[in-house]
CSV table of C-alpha atoms in Angstrom, one decimal:
chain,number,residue,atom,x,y,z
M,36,UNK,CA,-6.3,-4.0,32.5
M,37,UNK,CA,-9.8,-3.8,34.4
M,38,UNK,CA,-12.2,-6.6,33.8
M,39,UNK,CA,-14.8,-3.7,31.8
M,40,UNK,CA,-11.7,-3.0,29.5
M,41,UNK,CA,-11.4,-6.6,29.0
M,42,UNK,CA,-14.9,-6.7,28.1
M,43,UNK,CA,-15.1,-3.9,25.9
M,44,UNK,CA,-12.1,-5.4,23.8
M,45,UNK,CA,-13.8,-8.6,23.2
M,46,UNK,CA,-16.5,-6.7,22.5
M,47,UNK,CA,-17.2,-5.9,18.3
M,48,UNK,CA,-18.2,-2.0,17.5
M,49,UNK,CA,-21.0,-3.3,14.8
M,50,UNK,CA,-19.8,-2.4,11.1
M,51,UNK,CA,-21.0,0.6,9.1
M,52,UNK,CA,-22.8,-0.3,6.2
M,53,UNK,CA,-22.5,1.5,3.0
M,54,UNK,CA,-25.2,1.2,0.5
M,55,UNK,CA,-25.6,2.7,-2.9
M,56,UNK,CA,-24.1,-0.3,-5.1
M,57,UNK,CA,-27.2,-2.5,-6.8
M,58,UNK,CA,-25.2,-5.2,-7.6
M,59,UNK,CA,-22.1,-7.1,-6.4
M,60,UNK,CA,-18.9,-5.0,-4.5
M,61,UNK,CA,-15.3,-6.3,-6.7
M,62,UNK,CA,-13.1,-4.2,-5.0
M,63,UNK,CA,-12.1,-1.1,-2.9
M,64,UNK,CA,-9.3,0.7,-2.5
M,65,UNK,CA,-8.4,3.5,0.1
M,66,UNK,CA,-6.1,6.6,-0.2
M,67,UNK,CA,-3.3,7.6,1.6
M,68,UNK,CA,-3.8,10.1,4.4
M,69,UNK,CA,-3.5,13.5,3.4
M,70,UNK,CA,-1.8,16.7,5.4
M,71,UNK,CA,-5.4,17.1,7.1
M,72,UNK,CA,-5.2,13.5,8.3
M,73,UNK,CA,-8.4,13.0,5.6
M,74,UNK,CA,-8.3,10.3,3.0
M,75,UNK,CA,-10.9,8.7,0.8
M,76,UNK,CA,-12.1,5.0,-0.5
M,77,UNK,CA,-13.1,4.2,-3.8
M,78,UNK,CA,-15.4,0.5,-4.8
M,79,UNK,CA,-15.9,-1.0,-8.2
M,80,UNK,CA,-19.2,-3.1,-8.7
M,81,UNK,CA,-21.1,-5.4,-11.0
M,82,UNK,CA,-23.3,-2.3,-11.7
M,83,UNK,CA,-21.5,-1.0,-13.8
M,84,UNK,CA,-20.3,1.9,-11.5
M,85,UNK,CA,-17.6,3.0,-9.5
M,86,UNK,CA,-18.2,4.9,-6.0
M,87,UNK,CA,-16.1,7.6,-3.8
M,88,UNK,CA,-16.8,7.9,0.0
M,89,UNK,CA,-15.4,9.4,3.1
M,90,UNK,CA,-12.8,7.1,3.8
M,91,UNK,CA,-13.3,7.1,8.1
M,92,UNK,CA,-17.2,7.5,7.9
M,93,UNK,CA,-18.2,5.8,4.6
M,94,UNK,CA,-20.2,9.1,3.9
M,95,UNK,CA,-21.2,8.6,-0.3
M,96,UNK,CA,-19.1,11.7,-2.0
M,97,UNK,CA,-19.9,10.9,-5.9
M,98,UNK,CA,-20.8,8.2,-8.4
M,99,UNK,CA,-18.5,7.7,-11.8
M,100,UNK,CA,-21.3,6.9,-14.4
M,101,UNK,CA,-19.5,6.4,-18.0
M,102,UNK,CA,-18.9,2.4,-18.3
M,103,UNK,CA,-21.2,-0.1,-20.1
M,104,UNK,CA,-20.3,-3.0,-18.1
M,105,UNK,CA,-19.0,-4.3,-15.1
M,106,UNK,CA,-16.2,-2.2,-13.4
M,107,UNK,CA,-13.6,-5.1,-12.1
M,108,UNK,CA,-11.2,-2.3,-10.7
M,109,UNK,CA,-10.7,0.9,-9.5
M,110,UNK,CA,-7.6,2.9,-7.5
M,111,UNK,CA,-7.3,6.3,-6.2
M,112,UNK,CA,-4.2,8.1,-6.9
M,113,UNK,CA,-2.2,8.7,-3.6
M,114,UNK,CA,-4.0,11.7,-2.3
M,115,UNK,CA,-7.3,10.9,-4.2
M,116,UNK,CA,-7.1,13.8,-6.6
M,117,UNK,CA,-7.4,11.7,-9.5
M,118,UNK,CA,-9.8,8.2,-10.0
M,119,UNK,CA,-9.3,4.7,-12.8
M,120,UNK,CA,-11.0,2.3,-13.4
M,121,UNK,CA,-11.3,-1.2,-15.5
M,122,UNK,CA,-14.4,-2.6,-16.6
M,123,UNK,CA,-15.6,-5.8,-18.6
M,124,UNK,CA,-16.4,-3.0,-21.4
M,125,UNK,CA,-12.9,-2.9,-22.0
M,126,UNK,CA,-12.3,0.3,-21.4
M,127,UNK,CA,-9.6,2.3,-18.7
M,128,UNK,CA,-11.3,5.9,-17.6
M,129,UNK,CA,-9.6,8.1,-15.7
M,130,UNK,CA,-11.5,10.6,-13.5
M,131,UNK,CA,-11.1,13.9,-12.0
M,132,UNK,CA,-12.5,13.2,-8.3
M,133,UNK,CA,-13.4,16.7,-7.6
M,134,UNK,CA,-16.7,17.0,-10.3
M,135,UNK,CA,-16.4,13.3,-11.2
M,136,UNK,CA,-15.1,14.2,-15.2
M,137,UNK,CA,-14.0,11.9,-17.4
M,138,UNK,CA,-10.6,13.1,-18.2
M,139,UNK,CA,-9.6,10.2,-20.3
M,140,UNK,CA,-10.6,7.0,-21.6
M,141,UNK,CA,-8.4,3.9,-23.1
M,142,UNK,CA,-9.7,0.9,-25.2
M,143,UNK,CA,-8.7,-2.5,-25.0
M,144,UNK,CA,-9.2,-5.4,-26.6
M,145,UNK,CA,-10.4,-7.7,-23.9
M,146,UNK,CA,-11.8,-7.2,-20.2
M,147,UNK,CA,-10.1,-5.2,-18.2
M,148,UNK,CA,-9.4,-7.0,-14.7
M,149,UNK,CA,-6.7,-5.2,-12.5
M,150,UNK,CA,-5.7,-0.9,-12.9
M,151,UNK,CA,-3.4,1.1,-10.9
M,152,UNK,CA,-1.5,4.3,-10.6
M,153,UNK,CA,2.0,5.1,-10.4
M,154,UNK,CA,3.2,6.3,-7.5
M,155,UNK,CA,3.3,10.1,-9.1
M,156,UNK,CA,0.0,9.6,-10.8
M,157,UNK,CA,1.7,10.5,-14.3
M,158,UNK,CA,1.2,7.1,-15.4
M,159,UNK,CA,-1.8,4.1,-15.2
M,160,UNK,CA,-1.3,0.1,-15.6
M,161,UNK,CA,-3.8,-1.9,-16.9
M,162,UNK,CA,-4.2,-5.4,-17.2
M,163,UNK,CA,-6.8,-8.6,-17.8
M,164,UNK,CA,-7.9,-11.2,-20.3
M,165,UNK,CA,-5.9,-9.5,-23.0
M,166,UNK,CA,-2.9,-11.2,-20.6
M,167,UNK,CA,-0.4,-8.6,-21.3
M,168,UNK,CA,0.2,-5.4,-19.1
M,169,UNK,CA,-0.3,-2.0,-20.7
M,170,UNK,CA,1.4,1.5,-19.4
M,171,UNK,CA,0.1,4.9,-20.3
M,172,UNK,CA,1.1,7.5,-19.6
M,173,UNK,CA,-1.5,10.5,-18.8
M,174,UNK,CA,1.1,13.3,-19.8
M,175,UNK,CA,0.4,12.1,-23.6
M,176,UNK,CA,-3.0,10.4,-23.6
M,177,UNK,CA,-3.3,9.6,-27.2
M,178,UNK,CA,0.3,7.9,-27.3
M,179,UNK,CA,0.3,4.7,-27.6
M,180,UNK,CA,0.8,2.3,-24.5
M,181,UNK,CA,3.4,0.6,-23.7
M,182,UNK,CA,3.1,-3.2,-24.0
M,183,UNK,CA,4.4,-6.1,-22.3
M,184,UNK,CA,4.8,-9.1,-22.8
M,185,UNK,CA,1.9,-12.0,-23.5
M,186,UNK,CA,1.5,-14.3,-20.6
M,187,UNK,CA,-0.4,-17.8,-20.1
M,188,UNK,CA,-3.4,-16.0,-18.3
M,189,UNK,CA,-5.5,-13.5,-17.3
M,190,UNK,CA,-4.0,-11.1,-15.3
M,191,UNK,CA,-5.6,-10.4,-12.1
M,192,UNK,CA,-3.8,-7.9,-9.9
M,193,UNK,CA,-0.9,-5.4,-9.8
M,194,UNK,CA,0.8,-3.2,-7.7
M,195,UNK,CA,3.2,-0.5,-8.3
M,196,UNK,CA,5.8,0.1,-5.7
M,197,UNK,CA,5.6,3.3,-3.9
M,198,UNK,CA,9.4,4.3,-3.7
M,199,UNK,CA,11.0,2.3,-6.8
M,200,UNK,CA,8.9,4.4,-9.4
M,201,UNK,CA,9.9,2.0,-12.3
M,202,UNK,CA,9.0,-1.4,-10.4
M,203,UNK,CA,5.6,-3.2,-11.5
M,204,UNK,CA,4.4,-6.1,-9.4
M,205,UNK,CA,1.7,-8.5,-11.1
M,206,UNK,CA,0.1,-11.8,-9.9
M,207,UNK,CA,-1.9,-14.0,-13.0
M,208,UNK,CA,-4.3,-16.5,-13.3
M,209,UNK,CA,-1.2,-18.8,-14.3
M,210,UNK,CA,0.3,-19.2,-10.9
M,211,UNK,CA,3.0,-16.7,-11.2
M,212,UNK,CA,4.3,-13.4,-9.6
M,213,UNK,CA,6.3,-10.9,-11.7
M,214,UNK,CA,8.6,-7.6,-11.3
M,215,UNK,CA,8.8,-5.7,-14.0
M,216,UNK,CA,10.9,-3.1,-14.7
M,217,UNK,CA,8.6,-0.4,-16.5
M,218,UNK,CA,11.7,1.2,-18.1
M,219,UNK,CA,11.9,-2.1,-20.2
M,220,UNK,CA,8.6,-3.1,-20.3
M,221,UNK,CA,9.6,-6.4,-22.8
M,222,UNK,CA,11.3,-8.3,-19.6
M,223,UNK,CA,10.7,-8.9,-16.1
M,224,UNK,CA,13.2,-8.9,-13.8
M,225,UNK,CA,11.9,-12.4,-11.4
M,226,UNK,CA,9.1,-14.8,-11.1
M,227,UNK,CA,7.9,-16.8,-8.3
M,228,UNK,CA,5.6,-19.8,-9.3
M,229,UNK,CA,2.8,-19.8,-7.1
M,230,UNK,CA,1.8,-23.9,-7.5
M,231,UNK,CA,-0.6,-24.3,-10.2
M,232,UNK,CA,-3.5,-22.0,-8.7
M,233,UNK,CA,-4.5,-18.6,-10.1
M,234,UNK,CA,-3.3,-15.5,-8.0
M,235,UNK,CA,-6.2,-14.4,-6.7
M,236,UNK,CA,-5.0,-10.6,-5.4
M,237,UNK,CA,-2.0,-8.6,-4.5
M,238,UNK,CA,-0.5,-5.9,-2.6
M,239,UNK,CA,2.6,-4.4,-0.6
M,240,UNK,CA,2.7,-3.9,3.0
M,241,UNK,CA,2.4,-0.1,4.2
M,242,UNK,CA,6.2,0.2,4.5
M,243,UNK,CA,7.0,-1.3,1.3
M,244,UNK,CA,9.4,-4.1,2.5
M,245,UNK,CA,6.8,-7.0,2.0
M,246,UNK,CA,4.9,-8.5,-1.2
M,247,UNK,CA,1.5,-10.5,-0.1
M,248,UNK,CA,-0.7,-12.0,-2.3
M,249,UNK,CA,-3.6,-15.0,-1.8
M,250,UNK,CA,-3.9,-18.5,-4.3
M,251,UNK,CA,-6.2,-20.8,-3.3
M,252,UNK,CA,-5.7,-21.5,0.4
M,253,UNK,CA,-3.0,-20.1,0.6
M,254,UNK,CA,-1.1,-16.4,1.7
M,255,UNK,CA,2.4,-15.4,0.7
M,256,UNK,CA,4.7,-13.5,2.0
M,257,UNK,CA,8.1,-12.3,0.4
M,258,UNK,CA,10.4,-10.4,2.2
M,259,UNK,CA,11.9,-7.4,-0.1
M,260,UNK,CA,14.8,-7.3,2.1
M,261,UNK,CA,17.4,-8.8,-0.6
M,262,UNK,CA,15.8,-6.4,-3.0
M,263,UNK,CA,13.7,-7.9,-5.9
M,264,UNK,CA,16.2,-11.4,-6.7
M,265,UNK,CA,14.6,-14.4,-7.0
M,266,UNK,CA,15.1,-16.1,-3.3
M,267,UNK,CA,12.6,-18.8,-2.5
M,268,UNK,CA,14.1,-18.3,1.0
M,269,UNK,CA,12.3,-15.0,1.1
M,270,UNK,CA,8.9,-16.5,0.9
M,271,UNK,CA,6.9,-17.6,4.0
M,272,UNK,CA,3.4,-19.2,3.1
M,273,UNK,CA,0.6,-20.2,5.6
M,274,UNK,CA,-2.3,-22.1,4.9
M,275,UNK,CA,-5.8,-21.0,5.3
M,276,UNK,CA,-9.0,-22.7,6.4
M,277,UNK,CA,-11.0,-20.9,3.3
M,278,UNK,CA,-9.3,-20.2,-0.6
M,279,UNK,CA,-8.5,-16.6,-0.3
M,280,UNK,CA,-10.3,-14.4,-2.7
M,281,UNK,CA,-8.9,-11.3,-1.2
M,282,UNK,CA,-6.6,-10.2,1.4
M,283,UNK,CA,-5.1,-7.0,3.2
M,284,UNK,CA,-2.3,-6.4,5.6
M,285,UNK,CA,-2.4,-3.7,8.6
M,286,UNK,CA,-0.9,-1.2,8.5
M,287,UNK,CA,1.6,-1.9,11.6
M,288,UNK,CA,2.6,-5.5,9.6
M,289,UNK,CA,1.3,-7.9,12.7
M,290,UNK,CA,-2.3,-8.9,11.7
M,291,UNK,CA,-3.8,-9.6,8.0
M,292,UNK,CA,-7.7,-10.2,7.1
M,293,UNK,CA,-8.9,-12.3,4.4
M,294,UNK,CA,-12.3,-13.3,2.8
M,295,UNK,CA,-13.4,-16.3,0.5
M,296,UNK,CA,-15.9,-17.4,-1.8
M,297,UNK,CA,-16.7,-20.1,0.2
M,298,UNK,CA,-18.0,-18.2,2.8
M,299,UNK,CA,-19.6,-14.2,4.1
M,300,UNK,CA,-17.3,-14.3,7.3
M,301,UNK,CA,-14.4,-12.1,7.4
M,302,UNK,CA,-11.3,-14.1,8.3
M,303,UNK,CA,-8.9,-12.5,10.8
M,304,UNK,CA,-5.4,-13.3,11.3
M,305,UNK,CA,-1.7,-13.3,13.0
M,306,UNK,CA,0.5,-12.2,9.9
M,307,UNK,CA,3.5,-13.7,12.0
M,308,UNK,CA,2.1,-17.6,12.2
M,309,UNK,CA,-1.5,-16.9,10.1
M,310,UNK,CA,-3.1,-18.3,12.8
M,311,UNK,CA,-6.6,-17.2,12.6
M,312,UNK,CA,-7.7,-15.1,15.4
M,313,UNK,CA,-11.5,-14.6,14.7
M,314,UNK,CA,-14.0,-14.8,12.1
M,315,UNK,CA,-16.4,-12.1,11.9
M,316,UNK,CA,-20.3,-12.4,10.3
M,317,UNK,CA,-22.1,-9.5,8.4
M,318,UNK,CA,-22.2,-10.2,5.0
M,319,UNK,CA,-25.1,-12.4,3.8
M,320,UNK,CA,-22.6,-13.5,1.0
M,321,UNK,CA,-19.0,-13.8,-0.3
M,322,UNK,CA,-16.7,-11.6,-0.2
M,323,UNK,CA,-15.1,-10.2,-3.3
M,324,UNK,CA,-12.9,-7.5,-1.7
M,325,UNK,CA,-11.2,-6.1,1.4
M,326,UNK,CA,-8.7,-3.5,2.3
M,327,UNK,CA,-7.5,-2.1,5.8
M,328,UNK,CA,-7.5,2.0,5.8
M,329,UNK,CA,-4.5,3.6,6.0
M,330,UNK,CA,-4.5,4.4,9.7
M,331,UNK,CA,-5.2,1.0,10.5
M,332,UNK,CA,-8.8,2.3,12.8
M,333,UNK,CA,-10.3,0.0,10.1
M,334,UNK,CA,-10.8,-2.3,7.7
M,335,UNK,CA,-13.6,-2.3,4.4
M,336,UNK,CA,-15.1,-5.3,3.0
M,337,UNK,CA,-17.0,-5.1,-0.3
M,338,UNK,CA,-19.8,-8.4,-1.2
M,339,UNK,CA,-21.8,-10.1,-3.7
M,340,UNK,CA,-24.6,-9.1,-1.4
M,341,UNK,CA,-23.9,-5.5,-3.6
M,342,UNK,CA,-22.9,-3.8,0.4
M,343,UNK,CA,-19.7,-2.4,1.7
M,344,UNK,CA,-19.0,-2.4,5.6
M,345,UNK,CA,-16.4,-0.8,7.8
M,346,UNK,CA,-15.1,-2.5,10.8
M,347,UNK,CA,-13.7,-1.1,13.4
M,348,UNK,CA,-10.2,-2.2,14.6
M,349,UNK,CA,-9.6,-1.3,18.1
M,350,UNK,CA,-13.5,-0.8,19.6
M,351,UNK,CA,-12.2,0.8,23.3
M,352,UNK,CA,-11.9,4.2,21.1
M,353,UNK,CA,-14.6,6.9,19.2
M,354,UNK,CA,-13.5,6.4,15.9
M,355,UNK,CA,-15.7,7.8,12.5
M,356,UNK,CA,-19.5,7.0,13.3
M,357,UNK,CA,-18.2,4.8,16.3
M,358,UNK,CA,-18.3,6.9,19.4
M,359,UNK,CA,-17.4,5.2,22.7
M,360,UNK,CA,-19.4,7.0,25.9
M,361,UNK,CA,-16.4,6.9,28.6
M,362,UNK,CA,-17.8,6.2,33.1
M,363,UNK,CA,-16.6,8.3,35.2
């Protein structure tokens, strides 16, 4: 490697910034790649809105305008044909992305802090202060949902996984992480007590073999490769130098980013030994959300100071709005 190549890796691309929000970023999610190689990023905000963008370029597709109060979380369905969300107004909306339609609309009781899609799209999760997890199933909209059981707190996150259709994943402001099987929604199958701390987020790793999830200073990771049994041997933990609000994997499984509400750097580290590789500034406050793309090229972060930026991962190549001018 030449001393300029050198120099050009240690070198940041600056972020895209993505404005449009008015208030504070909660969360974004990206689809999967489609046959085109296209896919698409959706953010949730204090504004009471939900946003859909270009997922390589950050390019502002449409706005979904129907909550009265803060949207906590939204998730595209696989190939981004279809759009829910959860909001402090305690509703669940789910949205036709094409024309931005509401196609239905769920009431709760409480707010409504973590939503997700199966991986066939046929069914939704919800979940939040009512501290029970609801299923519905968008084949009969006005059935009612299915209901587990009552837990000892908000719930804060979930995640379906993509090749066991009936496995649930959820982490709760009580410390604990639990699989449920969807087919008997009453019982879960494990639980891993996560200290005393809330779970702060939650997610699998591209391939599916690995469940990560932040609590205080701490990130988890449990191996899948036993199946879903309850093996405290399966769990590796490193500690962070900042409680982790949010976190996200890459897609290739050897490097994780994280941020904190103790700081506007984004935090970026070896999954192997979660030794912390680089912090990078931007933001001029917390971060409330981030999530790598699905190619890996980059990574989205989403701040109380109401922005969303993309960073690139590998600056040697043109990449979205990044374009490299190569010497001869």
């Amino acid at each position: 490697m030449t001393r300029l190549q050198q120099a050009a890796i240690e070198t940041h691309s600056p972020p895209v910034t993505c404005v449009g929000h008015s208030r504070p970023v909660v969360d974004i999610h990206f689809s999967v790649l489609n046959d085109e190689g296209k896919y698409y990023m959706i953010s949730a905000s204090k504004d009471n809105k939900a946003m859909i963008r270009e997922g390589d370029t950050g390019d502002w597709i449409g706005t979904l305008v129907g909550h009265q109060n803060i949207v906590w979380s939204a998730r595209l369905s696989r190939y981004a044909h279809r759009a829910v969300t959860g909001s402090a107004d305690c509703f669940v909306k789910v949205w036709d992305t094409s024309n931005g339609q509401e196609l239905a609309s769920f009431e709760n009781e409480y707010t409504v802090r973590t939503v997700n899609f199966s991986p066939d799209a046929t069914r939704i999760v919800a979940g939040g202060r009512e501290k029970k997890l609801k299923i519905y199933d968008l084949y009969r909209p006005d059935a009612p949902a299915l209901e587990g059981r009552a837990y000892q707190g908000t719930i804060r996150a979930t995640v379906w996984h993509p090749s066991h259709q009936s496995i649930l994943i959820s982490g709760c402001e009580d410390g604990n992480i639990r699989v449920h099987d969807t087919r008997i929604m009453r019982s879960h199958v494990t639980c891993f007590p996560t200290s005393d701390v809330a779970v702060s987020c939650i997610n699998l790793t591209a391939d599916g073999e690995t469940v990560y999830w932040g609590a205080k200073h701490q990130v988890y990771f449990w191996s899948l490769a036993l199946g879903f049994s309850h093996d405290p041997t399966m769990i590796t933990r490193h500690e962070m130098s900042k409680p982790v609000k949010t976190v996200s994997v890459h897609p290739n499984g050897e490097k994780f980013v994280y941020g904190s509400d103790e700081d506007s750097n984004i935090h970026i580290c070896e999954a192997m030994s979660g030794k912390e590789l680089e912090a990078r500034e931007g933001h001029k406050d917390r971060i409330h959300s981030v999530s790598y793309s699905p190619d890996g090229e980059l990574f989205a972060t989403g701040s109380e100071d109401s922005q969303i930026r993309l960073w690139q991962t590998n600056p040697t190549k043109s990449y979205g709005l990044w374009q490299t001018t190569s010497t001869p």
